[in-house]
Amino acid sequence: MIYFFLISVLLLLGALSAGLITRRAPKAQAVCTAAAAALCAVSLGGLLFERLSGGRAEFMHPWAFLLLIIPFAVLITHTVLRRAFSRQISYPLAHLMVEQTSLRVLFTRWVPISLYTGALILMTAALARPVKVDRTVVPPTEGVDIILLMDVSASMQKQDFYPNRFVAAQETAARFIKKRPTDRIGLVAFAKQAMLQAPLTLDHEALLEYLSTLYLGVVDPNYTAIGDALAVASNHLKDSKAKSKIVILLTDGDSNAGTIDPMLAAKAAASYGIRVYTIGTASAPQQSLYSSAQDEINEGLMLEIADATGGKFFRAKNEAELAKIYDMINELEKTQFAPSSTVNRTDFYQPLLLAALLLAGAAFILEKLFLIKVP
């Protein structure tokens, strides 16, 4: 920005100096003043161009605007100095003639030089190399890798959460993903079997698409294999180079299927440095019309899994509590992110150069074919 300010000051000083030199010629002084205003307007226009673009455009060679002195010199030469280099012929009684200037004469005198001057200004702007700037935020090379374990058993359709347990879990998980743009996140669905739905990825739009298309019954929904689900998540996270690896296990029941004991899977996860946060999603017994007579969640098992891996156990009795739990986990697993970005610049001087050539060509054609001067 400072370049444009300095260029504007230099152009203004140059134009004012020319005005002082020609102060005895009112017409020349008026031309100098008008040229000074035009040059400063062009230079300050570049300043406004950068500011209004919000950093999405800039000039790579702003010093080139100093060359605006060239169209300024052309204009001064055409209007002030041309008579000094032309032969004057005196006629008797010429002073008694009334000078009449027609529209064609004004066009012949000013249109070509104006077009040439405009072409020079556009060429100067093209030489300043305007570019479009695209900045891309670069995620950290070491962040937090997260696997979401989503229970898709039949009991997740109960309506003690609004509109049911599964939809509430989907919505809160989606909000959690959106709050962690710099972390790799994956998704595992489990019931009687565990299935990797989405690998660890930074493409959160695709991950949210996978999450939104998840449905109850994607695997056999009649049982819950918590141990198998933990094993699938651990197997996917074990070779991760992230500084922190976590699993968020969400279920509304007890482990009653699978080939791997949940505690054995938890100990294996701890050996790989994986923390497991367990979330039980079911209302208290007989709390509402949709509550079970007995507690569906094995809180003891959920607590043991969390303790064995250095995580925490949470109990959500409604959708509001579930949202708060995800917020707490989000705070516990903060990613230290130093903002960095890559900058891509795309030149767009070509339209300016093309417009300059068109103006110069139009001026040449008008001058040689239509607005012909007779000596």
Coordinates of C-alpha atoms in Angstrom, one line a residue, residues 86-248:
S86 CA 5.7 24.2 -35.8
R87 CA 6.2 26.9 -38.4
Q88 CA 3.8 29.9 -37.9
I89 CA 2.5 31.8 -41.0
S90 CA 1.2 35.3 -40.5
Y91 CA -1.6 36.7 -42.7
P92 CA -2.7 40.4 -42.9
L93 CA -5.6 41.3 -40.8
A94 CA -5.6 37.7 -39.3
H95 CA -6.3 39.2 -35.9
L96 CA -9.7 40.4 -37.1
M97 CA -10.9 36.9 -37.9
V98 CA -13.3 35.2 -35.4
E99 CA -12.0 31.8 -34.5
Q100 CA -14.7 29.2 -34.9
T101 CA -14.2 25.7 -33.7
S102 CA -16.5 23.0 -35.0
L103 CA -17.3 19.7 -33.4
R104 CA -15.3 17.9 -36.1
V105 CA -12.2 20.0 -35.3
L106 CA -12.5 19.2 -31.6
F107 CA -12.8 15.5 -32.4
T108 CA -9.8 15.7 -34.7
R109 CA -7.8 17.5 -32.1
W110 CA -8.7 15.5 -29.0
V111 CA -10.1 12.0 -29.7
P112 CA -6.9 10.4 -31.2
I113 CA -4.6 11.8 -28.5
S114 CA -7.1 10.8 -25.8
L115 CA -7.2 7.3 -27.1
Y116 CA -3.4 7.1 -27.3
T117 CA -3.2 8.4 -23.8
G118 CA -5.7 5.9 -22.5
A119 CA -3.7 3.1 -24.3
L120 CA -0.5 4.2 -22.5
I121 CA -2.3 4.3 -19.1
L122 CA -3.6 0.7 -19.7
M123 CA -0.2 -0.5 -20.8
T124 CA 1.3 1.0 -17.6
A125 CA -1.3 -0.8 -15.5
A126 CA -0.6 -4.0 -17.4
L127 CA 3.2 -3.5 -16.7
A128 CA 2.4 -3.2 -13.0
R129 CA 1.2 -6.9 -13.3
P130 CA -2.1 -7.2 -11.6
V131 CA -2.7 -10.7 -10.2
K132 CA -5.6 -12.6 -8.6
V133 CA -4.5 -14.0 -5.2
D134 CA -5.9 -17.3 -3.9
R135 CA -4.8 -18.1 -0.3
T136 CA -5.3 -21.7 0.9
V137 CA -5.1 -22.6 4.6
V138 CA -2.6 -25.4 5.1
P139 CA -3.5 -27.8 8.0
P140 CA -0.8 -28.8 10.5
T141 CA 1.2 -31.9 9.6
E142 CA 0.7 -33.1 13.2
G143 CA -2.8 -32.7 14.7
V144 CA -5.4 -35.0 16.3
D145 CA -6.6 -38.2 14.5
I146 CA -10.1 -39.1 15.6
I147 CA -12.3 -42.2 14.9
L148 CA -16.0 -41.8 15.6
L149 CA -17.6 -45.2 16.6
M150 CA -21.3 -45.0 15.9
D151 CA -23.8 -47.5 17.2
V152 CA -26.3 -48.5 14.5
S153 CA -28.1 -51.3 16.4
A154 CA -31.9 -51.4 16.5
S155 CA -32.2 -49.9 19.9
M156 CA -30.8 -46.6 18.5
Q157 CA -34.3 -45.9 17.0
K158 CA -35.8 -45.3 20.5
Q159 CA -37.4 -41.9 20.9
D160 CA -36.2 -40.9 24.3
F161 CA -33.9 -38.5 22.3
Y162 CA -35.4 -36.2 19.7
P163 CA -36.3 -37.4 17.1
N164 CA -34.5 -40.6 18.1
R165 CA -31.2 -41.7 19.5
F166 CA -29.6 -42.3 16.2
V167 CA -30.5 -39.0 14.5
A168 CA -29.5 -37.1 17.6
A169 CA -26.1 -38.8 17.5
Q170 CA -25.7 -38.1 13.8
E171 CA -26.5 -34.4 14.3
T172 CA -24.2 -33.9 17.2
A173 CA -21.3 -35.8 15.5
A174 CA -21.7 -33.6 12.4
R175 CA -21.4 -30.4 14.6
F176 CA -18.3 -31.9 16.2
I177 CA -16.7 -32.6 12.8
K178 CA -17.4 -29.0 11.7
K179 CA -15.6 -27.6 14.7
R180 CA -12.4 -29.5 14.0
P181 CA -11.4 -28.5 10.4
T182 CA -7.7 -29.2 10.9
D183 CA -8.0 -32.8 12.2
R184 CA -8.2 -36.1 10.4
I185 CA -11.5 -37.8 11.3
G186 CA -12.8 -41.3 10.4
L187 CA -16.0 -43.1 10.9
V188 CA -16.8 -46.7 12.0
A189 CA -20.4 -48.1 12.2
F190 CA -21.0 -51.1 14.4
A191 CA -23.8 -53.3 15.7
K192 CA -23.3 -57.1 15.4
Q193 CA -20.3 -56.4 13.2
A194 CA -18.0 -53.3 12.9
M195 CA -17.4 -51.7 9.5
L196 CA -15.1 -48.8 8.5
Q197 CA -17.4 -46.3 6.8
A198 CA -14.8 -43.5 6.2
P199 CA -11.0 -43.7 6.7
L200 CA -9.1 -40.8 8.4
T201 CA -9.5 -37.8 6.2
L202 CA -9.3 -34.0 6.1
D203 CA -12.1 -34.0 3.5
H204 CA -14.8 -33.2 6.0
E205 CA -17.4 -32.6 3.3
A206 CA -17.1 -36.1 2.1
L207 CA -17.0 -37.4 5.7
L208 CA -20.3 -35.5 6.5
E209 CA -21.8 -37.0 3.4
Y210 CA -20.9 -40.5 4.7
L211 CA -22.3 -39.7 8.1
S212 CA -25.6 -38.3 6.7
T213 CA -26.1 -41.5 4.6
L214 CA -25.5 -43.8 7.5
Y215 CA -28.6 -45.7 8.6
L216 CA -29.8 -48.3 11.1
G217 CA -29.4 -51.7 9.6
V218 CA -26.3 -51.0 7.5
V219 CA -25.0 -54.0 9.5
D220 CA -27.0 -56.6 11.4
P221 CA -28.7 -54.4 14.0
N222 CA -29.7 -57.1 16.5
Y223 CA -26.6 -57.1 18.6
T224 CA -23.8 -54.8 19.8
A225 CA -20.1 -55.8 19.4
I226 CA -18.2 -53.1 21.2
G227 CA -14.9 -55.0 21.4
D228 CA -14.9 -55.6 17.6
A229 CA -15.6 -51.9 17.0
L230 CA -12.7 -50.8 19.2
A231 CA -10.4 -53.3 17.4
V232 CA -11.3 -51.9 14.0
A233 CA -10.7 -48.3 15.2
S234 CA -7.4 -49.2 16.9
N235 CA -6.2 -51.1 13.8
H236 CA -6.9 -48.0 11.7
L237 CA -5.2 -45.6 14.2
K238 CA -2.2 -47.7 15.3
D239 CA 0.2 -46.5 12.5
S240 CA -0.9 -42.8 12.7
K241 CA 1.9 -40.3 13.2
A242 CA -0.4 -37.8 14.9
K243 CA 0.6 -36.4 18.2
S244 CA -2.8 -37.4 19.6
K245 CA -5.0 -40.3 18.7
I246 CA -8.5 -40.7 20.1
V247 CA -11.7 -42.8 19.7
I248 CA -15.1 -41.5 20.5

